XYZ file of C-alpha atoms in Angstrom:
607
model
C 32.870 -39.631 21.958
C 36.707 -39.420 21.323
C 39.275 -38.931 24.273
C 39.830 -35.371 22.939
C 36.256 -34.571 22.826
C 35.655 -36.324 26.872
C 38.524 -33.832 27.577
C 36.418 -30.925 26.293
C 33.298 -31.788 28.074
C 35.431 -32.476 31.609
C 36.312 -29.093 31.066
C 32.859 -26.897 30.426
C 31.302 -29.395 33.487
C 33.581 -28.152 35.873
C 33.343 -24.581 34.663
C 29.547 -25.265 34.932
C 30.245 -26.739 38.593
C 32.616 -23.759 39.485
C 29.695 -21.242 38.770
C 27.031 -23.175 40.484
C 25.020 -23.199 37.299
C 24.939 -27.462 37.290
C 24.782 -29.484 40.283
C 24.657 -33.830 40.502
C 22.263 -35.170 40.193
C 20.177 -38.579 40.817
C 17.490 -37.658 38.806
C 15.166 -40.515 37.159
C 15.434 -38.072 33.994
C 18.741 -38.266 31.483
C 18.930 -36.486 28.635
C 22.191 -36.507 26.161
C 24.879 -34.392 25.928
C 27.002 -33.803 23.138
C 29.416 -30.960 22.096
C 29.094 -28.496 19.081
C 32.028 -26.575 17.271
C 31.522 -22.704 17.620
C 32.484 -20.432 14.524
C 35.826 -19.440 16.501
C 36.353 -22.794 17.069
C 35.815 -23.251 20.304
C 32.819 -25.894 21.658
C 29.533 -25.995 23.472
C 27.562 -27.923 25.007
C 24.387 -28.758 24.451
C 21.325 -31.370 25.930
C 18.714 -32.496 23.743
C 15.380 -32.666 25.782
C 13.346 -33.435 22.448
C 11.385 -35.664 24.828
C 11.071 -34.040 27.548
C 9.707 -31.528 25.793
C 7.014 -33.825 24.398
C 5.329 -34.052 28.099
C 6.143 -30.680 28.796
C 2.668 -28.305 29.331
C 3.385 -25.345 26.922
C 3.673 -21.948 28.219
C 1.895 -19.717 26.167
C 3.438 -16.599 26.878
C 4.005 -14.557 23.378
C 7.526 -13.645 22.121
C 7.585 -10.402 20.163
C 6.527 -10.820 15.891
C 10.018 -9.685 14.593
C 8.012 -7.915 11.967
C 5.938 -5.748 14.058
C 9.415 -4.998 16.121
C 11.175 -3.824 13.077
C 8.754 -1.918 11.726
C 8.627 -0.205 15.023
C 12.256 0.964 14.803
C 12.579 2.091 10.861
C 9.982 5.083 12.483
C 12.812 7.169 11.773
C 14.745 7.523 14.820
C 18.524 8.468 15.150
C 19.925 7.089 18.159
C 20.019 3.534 19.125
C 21.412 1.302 21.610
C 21.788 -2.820 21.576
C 22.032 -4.643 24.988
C 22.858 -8.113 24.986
C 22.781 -10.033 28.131
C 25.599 -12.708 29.399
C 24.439 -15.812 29.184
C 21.073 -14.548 29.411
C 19.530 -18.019 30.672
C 21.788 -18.612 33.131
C 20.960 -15.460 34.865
C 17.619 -17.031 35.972
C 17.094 -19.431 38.427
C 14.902 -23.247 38.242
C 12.491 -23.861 40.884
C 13.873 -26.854 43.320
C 10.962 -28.944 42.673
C 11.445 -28.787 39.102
C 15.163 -28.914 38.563
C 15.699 -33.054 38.655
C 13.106 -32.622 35.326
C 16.129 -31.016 33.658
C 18.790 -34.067 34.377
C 21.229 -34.719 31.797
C 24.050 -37.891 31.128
C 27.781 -37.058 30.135
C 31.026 -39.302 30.256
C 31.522 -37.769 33.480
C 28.090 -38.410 34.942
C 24.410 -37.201 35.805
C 23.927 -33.311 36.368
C 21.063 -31.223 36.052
C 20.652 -27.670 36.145
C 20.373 -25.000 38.890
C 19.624 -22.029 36.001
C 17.189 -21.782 32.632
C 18.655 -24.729 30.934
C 18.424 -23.846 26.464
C 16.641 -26.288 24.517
C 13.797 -26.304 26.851
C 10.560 -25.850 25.183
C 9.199 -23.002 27.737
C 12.756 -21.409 28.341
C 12.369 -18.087 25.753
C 8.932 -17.772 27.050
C 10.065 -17.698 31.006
C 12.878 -15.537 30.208
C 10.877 -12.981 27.783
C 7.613 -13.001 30.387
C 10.852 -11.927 33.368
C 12.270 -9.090 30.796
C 8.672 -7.920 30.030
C 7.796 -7.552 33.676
C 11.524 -5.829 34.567
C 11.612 -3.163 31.573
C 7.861 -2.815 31.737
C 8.128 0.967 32.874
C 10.456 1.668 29.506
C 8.162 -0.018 26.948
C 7.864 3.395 25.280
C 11.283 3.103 24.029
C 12.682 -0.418 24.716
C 12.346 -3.262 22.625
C 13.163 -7.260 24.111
C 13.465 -9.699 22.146
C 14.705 -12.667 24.729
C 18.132 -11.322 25.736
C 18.373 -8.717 22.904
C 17.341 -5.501 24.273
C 16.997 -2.144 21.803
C 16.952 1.279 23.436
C 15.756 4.033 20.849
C 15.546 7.794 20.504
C 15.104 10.831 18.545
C 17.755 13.111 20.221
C 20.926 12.559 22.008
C 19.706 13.967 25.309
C 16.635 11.435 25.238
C 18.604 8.867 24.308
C 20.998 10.032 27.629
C 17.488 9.453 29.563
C 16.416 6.183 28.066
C 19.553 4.747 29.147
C 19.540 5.961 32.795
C 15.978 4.449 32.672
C 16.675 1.100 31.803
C 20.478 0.200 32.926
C 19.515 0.601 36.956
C 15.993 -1.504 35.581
C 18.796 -4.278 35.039
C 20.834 -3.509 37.547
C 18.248 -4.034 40.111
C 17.330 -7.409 39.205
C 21.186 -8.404 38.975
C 20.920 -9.283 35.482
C 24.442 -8.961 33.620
C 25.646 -7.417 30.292
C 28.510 -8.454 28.199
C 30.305 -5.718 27.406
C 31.650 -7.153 24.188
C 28.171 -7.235 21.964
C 26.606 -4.233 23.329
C 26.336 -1.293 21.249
C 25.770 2.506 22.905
C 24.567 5.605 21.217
C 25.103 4.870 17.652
C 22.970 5.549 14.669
C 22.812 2.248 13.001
C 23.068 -1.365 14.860
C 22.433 -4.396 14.009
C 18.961 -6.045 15.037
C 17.188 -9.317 14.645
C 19.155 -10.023 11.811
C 18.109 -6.193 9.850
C 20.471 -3.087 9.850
C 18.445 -0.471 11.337
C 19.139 3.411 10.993
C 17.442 6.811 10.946
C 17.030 5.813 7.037
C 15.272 2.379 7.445
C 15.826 -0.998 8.034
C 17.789 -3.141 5.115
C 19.025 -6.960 5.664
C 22.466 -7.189 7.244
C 25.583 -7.410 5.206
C 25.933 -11.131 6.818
C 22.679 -12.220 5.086
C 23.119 -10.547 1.809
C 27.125 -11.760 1.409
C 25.355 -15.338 2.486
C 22.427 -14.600 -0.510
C 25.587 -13.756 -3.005
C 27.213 -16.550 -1.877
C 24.424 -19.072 -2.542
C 25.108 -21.512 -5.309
C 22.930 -22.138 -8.135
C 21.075 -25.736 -7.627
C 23.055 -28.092 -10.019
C 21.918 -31.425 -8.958
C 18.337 -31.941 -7.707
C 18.858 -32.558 -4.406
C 20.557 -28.635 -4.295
C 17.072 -27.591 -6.122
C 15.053 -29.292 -3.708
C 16.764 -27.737 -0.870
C 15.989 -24.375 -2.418
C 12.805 -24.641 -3.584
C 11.901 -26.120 -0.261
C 13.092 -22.809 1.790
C 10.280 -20.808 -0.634
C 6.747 -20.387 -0.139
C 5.859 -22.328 -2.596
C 6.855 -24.652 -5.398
C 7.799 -24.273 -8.713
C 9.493 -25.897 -11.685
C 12.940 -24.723 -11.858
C 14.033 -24.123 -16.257
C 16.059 -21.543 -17.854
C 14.178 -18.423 -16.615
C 14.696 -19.523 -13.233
C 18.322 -19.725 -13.867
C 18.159 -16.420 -14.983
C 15.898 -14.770 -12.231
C 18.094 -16.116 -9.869
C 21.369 -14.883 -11.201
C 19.538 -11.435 -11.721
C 18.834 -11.647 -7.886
C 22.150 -12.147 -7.024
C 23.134 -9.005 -8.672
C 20.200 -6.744 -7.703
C 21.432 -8.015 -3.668
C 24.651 -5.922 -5.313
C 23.685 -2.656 -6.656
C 20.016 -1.719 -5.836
C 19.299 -0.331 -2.052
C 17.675 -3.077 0.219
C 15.559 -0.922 2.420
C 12.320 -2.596 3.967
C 9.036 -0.757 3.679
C 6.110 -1.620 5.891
C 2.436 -0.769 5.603
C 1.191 2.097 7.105
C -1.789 1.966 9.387
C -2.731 5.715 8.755
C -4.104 5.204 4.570
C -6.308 2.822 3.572
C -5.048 -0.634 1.892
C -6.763 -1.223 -1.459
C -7.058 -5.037 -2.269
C -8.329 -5.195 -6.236
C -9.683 -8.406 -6.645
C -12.476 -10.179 -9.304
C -16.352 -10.119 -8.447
C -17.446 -13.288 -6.752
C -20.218 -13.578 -4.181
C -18.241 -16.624 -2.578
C -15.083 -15.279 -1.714
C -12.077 -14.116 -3.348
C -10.015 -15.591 -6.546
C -6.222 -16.775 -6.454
C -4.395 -17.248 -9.164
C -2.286 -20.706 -8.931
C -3.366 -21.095 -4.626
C -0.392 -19.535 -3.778
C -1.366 -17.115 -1.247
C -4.333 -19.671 -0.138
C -3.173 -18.843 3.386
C -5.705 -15.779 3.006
C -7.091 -16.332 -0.152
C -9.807 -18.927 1.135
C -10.753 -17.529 3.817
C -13.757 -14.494 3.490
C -12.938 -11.111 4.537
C -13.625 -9.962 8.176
C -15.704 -6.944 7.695
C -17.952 -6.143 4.823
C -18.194 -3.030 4.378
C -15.967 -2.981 1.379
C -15.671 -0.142 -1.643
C -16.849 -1.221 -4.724
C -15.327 1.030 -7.748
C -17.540 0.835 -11.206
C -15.039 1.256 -13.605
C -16.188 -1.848 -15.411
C -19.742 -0.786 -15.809
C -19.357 0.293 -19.249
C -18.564 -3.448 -20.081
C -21.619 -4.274 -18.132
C -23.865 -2.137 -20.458
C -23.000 -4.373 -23.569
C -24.968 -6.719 -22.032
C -28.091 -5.067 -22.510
C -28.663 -5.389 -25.868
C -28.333 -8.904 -27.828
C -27.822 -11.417 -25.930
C -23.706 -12.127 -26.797
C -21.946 -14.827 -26.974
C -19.335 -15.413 -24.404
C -16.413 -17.324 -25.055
C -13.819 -18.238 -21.844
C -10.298 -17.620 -22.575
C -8.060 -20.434 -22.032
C -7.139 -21.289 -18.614
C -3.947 -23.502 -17.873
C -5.079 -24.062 -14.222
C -8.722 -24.146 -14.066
C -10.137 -23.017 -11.196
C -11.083 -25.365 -8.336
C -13.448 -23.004 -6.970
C -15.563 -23.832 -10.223
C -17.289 -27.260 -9.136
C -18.296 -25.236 -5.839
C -19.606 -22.642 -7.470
C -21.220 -24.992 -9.951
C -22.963 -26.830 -6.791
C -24.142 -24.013 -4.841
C -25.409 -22.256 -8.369
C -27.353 -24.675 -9.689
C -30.839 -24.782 -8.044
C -30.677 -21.241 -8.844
C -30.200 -21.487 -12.564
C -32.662 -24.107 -12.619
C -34.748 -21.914 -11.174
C -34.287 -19.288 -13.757
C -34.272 -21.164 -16.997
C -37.894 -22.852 -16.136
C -39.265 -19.392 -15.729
C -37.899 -17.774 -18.740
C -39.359 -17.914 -22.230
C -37.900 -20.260 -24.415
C -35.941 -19.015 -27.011
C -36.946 -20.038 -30.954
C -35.318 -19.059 -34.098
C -37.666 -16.775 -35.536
C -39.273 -18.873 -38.898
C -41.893 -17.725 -41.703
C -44.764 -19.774 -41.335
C -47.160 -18.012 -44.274
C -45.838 -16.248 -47.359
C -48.021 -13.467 -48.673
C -49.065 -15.280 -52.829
C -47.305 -11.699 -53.842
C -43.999 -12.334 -52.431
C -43.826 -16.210 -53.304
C -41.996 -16.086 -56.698
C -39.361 -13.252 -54.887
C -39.031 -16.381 -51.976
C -38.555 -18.643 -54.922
C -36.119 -16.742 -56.616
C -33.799 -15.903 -53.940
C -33.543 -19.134 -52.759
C -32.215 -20.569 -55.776
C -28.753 -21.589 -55.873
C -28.293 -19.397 -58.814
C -29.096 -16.224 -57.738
C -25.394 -15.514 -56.874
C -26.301 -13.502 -53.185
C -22.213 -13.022 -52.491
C -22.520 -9.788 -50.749
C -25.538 -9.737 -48.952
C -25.497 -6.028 -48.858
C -25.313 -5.757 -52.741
C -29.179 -7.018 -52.793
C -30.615 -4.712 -50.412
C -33.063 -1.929 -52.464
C -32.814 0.622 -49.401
C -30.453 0.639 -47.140
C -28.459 2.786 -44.727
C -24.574 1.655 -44.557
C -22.302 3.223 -42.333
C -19.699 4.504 -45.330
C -16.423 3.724 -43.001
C -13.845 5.572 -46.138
C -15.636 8.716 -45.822
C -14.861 9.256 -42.580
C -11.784 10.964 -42.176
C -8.989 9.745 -40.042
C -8.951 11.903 -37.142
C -5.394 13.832 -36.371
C -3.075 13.192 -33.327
C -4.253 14.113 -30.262
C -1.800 16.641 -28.103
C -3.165 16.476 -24.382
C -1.614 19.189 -22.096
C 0.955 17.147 -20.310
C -0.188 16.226 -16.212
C 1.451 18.540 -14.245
C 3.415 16.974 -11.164
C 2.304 18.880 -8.574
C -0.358 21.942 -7.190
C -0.265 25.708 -8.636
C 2.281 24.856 -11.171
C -0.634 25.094 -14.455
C -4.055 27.163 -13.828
C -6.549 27.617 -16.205
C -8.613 31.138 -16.225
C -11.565 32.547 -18.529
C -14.480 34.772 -17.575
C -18.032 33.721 -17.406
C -20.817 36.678 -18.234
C -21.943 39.237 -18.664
C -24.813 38.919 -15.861
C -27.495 40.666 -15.119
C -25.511 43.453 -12.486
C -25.984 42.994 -8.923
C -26.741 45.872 -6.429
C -23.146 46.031 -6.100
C -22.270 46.269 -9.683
C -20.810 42.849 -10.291
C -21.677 41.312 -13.557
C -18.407 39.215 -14.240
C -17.143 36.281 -12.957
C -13.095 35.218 -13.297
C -12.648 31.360 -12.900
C -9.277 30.312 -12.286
C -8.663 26.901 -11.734
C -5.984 24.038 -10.757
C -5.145 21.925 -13.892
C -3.741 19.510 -10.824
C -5.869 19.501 -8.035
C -9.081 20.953 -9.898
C -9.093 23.665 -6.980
C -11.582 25.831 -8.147
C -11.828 30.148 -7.080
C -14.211 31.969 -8.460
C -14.340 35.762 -8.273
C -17.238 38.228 -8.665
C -16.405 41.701 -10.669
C -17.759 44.363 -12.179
C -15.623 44.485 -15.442
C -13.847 42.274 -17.736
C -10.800 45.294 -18.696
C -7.477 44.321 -18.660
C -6.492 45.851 -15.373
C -9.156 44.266 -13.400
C -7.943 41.086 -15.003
C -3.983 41.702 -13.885
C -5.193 43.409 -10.166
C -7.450 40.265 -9.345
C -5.220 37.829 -10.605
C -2.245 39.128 -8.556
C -4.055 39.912 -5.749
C -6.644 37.046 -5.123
C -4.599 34.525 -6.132
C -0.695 35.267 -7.336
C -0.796 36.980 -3.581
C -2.018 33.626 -1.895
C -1.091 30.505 -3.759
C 1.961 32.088 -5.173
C 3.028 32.001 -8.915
C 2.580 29.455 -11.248
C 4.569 28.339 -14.057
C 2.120 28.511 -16.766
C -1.057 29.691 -17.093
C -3.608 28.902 -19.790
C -6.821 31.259 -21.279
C -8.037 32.381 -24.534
C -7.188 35.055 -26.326
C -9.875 37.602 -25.470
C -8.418 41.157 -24.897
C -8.533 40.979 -20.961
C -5.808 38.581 -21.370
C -3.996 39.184 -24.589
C -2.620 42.445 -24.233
C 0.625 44.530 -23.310
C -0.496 44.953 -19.669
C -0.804 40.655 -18.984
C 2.308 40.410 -21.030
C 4.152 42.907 -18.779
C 3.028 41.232 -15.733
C 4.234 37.684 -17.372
C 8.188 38.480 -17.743
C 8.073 40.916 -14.603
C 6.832 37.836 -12.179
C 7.999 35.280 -14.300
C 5.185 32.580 -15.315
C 4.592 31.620 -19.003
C 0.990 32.742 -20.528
C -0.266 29.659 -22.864
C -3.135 30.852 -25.358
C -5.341 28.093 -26.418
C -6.218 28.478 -30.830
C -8.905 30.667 -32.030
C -12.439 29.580 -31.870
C -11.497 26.007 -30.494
C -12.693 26.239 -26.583
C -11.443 22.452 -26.517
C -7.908 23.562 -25.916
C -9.117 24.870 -22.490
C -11.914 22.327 -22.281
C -11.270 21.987 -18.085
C -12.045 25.346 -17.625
C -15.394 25.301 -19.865
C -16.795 22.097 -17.920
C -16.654 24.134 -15.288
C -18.386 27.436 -17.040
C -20.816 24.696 -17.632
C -21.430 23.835 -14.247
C -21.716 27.071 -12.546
C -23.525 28.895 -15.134
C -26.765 27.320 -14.140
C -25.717 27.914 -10.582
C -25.730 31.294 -10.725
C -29.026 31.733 -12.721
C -30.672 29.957 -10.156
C -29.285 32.568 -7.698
C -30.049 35.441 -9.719
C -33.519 34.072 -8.955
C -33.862 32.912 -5.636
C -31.571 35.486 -3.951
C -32.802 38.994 -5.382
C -30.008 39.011 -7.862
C -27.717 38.611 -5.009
C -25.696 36.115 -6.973
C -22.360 37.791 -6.163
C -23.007 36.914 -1.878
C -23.777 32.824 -2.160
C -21.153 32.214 -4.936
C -18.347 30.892 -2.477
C -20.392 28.511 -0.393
C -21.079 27.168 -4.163
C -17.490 27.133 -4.814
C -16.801 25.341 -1.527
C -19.136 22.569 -2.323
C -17.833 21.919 -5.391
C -14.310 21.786 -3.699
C -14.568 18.997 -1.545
C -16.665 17.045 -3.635
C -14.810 14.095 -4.883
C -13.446 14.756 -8.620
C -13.787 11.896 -11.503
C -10.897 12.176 -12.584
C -8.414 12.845 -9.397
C -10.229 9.915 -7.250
C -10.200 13.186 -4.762
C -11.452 16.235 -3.547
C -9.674 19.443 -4.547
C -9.471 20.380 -0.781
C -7.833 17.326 0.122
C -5.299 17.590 -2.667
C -5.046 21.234 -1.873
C -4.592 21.216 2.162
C -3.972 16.818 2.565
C -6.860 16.686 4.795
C -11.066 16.194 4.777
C -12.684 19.643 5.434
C -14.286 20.207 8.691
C -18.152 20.916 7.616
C -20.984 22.162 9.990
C -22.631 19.227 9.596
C -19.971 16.934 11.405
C -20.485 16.214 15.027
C -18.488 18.455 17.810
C -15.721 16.495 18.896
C -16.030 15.989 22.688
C -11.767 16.445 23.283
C -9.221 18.216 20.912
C -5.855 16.880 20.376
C -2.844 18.840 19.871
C -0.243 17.015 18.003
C 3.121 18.587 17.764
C 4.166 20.534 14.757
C 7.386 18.391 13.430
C 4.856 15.443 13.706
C 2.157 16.982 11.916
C 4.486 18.238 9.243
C 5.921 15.418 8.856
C 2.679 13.440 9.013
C 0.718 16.062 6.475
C 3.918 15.824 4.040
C 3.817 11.922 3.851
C -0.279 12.178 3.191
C 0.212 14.892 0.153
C 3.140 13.088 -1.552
C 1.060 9.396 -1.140
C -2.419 11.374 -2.542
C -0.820 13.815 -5.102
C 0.763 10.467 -6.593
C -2.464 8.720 -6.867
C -4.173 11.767 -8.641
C -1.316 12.363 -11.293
C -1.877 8.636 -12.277
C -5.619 8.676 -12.542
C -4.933 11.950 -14.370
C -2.686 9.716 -16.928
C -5.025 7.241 -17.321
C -8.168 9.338 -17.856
């Protein structure tokens, strides 16, 4: 230690002295001391207890997961305050019988310490367990993290109350603030190393300036130390060159906010089929990858079936595609699988070329014939006397499909036809209108006695222009009831554009005819169970149809329509009701549609 440096330490010990936070000691223990240079240049001390800490009995006590705390505070709140306490460690007192433990050497001689010494292994755990315990009544909006305290709030007067919660909470336990690092009422601070704000959390500016700043590895010690800080190794060529630099500038220009997953949808893992466990791809995520999944009740989707089915017929022949890491599951599987196929092959049937054992006398000179070399069999086909050959050039080439673009949201395309005439019920209904959702398939289905063009225009504005509002298109054939002056009227006056779909091709409006399809037999069945009283049970069969799960959406209508699951008499009553408040459920119902509707557009694309 140089002269200037002993001068330094003199110094801090007798500041330490001064303050009654060190004491001599004659202590059996004597850790070292050294110095460290501060970013303002300035120095600290510090004692390295590496083995003390080796024989010290762990305290268990959990510090907050910095994840879970962020993603607590980007929950959209505008007001924050940071507390940050002085010298947080010192503000707690050792027990007597345990401070000679913390005994450390200097130039100047043997001290130990009368406060939470740092570098001691149970030192964040003592002081987070006494922060716990003190803000323990303000956990609803209070976040510790050791001596970083975060005080958030939706509105200005809450935040008012927050504070006057948790300031006399400090104050009554003595514990100190410094003034200089503390942060009151503002709508972004700086957190556990994020940038936190009524937006969302992002990294700080420190941490992305220190990202731009980072060098690219020329020598391999520089690559090592980078590849070592990653979560797992890789060879480092040209593309990594230029994924890094592309990094760099996407740190720049693109918005760094952190999203987190929410608790309130479901998570959908898509893996292989395997009745061991689950397959990684090159064992980097084997933290989770080898272990089985904690509950089993898992949804299986059968989108691959149809592959499944070509495996009924001939047997095929599978061929593996090339594999540059081959699995190391493979010999366990082989292990565990092989009794099993053992098993199998000694009770199957052996399989035998199929060979011609006796040739009717009539047929032998044909057998001789065609087996001689010059017979000239090039085409196989070419010998055949009957035949049936799929003739490939006279099929014609079949045009470019134009499918009606996805709509991006509800009641923005609707489909409508008419479905009768019926036999007339007692009330005089014989028709039934269909109009229908392109988007969310939301199906309504009205009874009526006529087909005319009026009826059309009445019932369309009043059961469903009236309720949903107007669309932008809507889409129907060009039967008289809705190609005519009085729908065309209506059109420009409200303002919605009236597609008709071609003459004689009910493809163009094929959604609307799968649906004719379903509900005609419906309603035949009702004309004779109910009396002819068709026109009275044709909602609940609407309903059902409504919240049944779609094939192509993934969802119900109702739950694209409303961003909920119905409420059915056949649920249980729920034994309390709770209220939530309207700004929450708005915002909560919002979130759902927007996360739902998303999904359904994109298995609408890819149907």
């Amino acid at each position: 230690c140089t002269p200037t440096k002993q001068e330094k330490m003199y110094k801090i010990i007798q500041e330490l002295l001064h303050f009654g936070l060190i004491r001599p000691s004659d202590s059996p223990y004597a850790a070292p001391a050294m110095l460290v240079a501060k970013h303002d240049g300035t120095w600290r001390m510090v004692v390295d207890y590496k083995k003390l800490n080796n024989i010290t009995i762990k305290d268990n006590y959990p510090l907050p997961n910095i994840e879970q705390v962020i993603q607590l505070l980007s929950g959209g709140y505008n007001f924050f305050s940071k507390l940050d306490m002085k010298s947080g460690f010192c503000q707690i007192l050792i027990k007597e019988e345990d401070k000679f433990k913390t005994a450390f050497i200097t130039p100047n001689g043997l001290f130990e310490w009368n406060v939470l010494a740092q570098g001691l292994k149970n030192s964040p755990p003592s002081f987070q367990r006494v922060m716990t315990d003190i803000l323990s009544t303000c956990r609803q909006f209070s976040l510790v993290y050791i001596d970083d305290i975060a005080v958030y709030s939706h509105l200005f007067e809450e935040h008012l109350n927050h504070l006057t919660k948790v300031l006399p909470a400090l104050f009554k336990h003595n514990f100190q603030l410094n003034p200089v690092k503390c942060s009151i009422f503002h709508q972004q601070i700086d957190y556990l190393s994020h940038t936190i704000s009524e937006h969302g959390v992002k990294p700080t500016n420190e941490q992305v300036q220190a990202m731009i700043k980072l060098r690219q590895p020329t020598k391999l010690p520089e690559a090592n130390k980078f590849l070592g800080a990653l979560p797992h190794k890789f060879e480092w060529g040209a593309s990594q060159s230029q994924a890094f630099s592309q990094l760099k500038q996407l740190l720049i220009t693109s918005p760094l906010f952190l999203d987190f997953p929410d608790d309130n949808y479901p998570i959908i893992l898509t893996t292989d089929e395997s009745e061991i466990g689950i397959g990684g791809r090159h064992n980097c995520l084997a933290d989770y990858l080898s272990r089985h999944p904690i509950q089993n009740n898992e949804e299986i989707f059968d989108e691959d079936y149809s592959i499944s089915m070509l495996f009924q017929g001939k047997p095929p022949e599978t061929v593996h595609a090339p594999v540059n890491h081959p699995p190391v599951i493979g010999a366990i599987v082989t292990r565990s699988k092989m009794k099993q196929i053992q098993q199998q092959q000694n009770e199957n049937d052996k399989i035998t070329p199929p060979t011609v054992n006796d040739i009717p006398s009539s047929s032998s000179k044909d057998k001789i014939k065609h087996s001689n070399k010059s017979s000239s069999h090039l085409i196989t086909s070419n010998n055949f006397d009957i035949t049936q050959i799929k003739l490939e050039h006279r099929t014609k080439k079949p045009d470019r499909l134009n499918p009606i673009p996805t709509p991006k949201g509800p009641f923005q395309l609707i489909c409508i036809d008419y479905c009768g005439p019926f036999k007339p019920t007692p009330r005089g209904n014989q028709y039934v209108l269909y109009i229908t959702d392109y988007f969310t398939r939301w199906m309504t289905a009205i009874v009526l006695p006529d087909c005319s063009a009026q009826t059309t225009a009445q019932t369309l504005f009043n059961n469903y222009i009236c309720q949903y509002g107007v669309p932008l298109a809507i889409l129907s054939d060009q039967g008289t009831h809705f190609k005519n002056q009085l729908m065309e009227s209506i059109a420009k006056l409200i303002g919605y554009n009236h597609i008709f779909s071609s003459v004689y091709h009910p493809q163009s409006n094929e959604m609307i005819e799968r649906f004719k399809a379903i509900f005609v037999p419906q309603i035949v069945k009702l004309q004779d169970l109910g009396n002819n009283n068709y026109d009275e049970f044709l909602s609940p069969v609407v309903f059902v149809y409504n919240i049944g799960i779609h094939a192509t959406t993934k969802y119900s209508p109702f739950q694209l329509q409303f961003g909920r699951e119905p409420r059915l008499p056949t649920n249980e009553p729920s034994s309390s009701i709770t209220f939530n408040k309207p700004n929450d459920y708005y915002v909560q119902l919002k979130k759902n549609l927007l996360i739902i509707q998303q999904h359904a557009r994109d298995n609408i694309i890819r149907r």
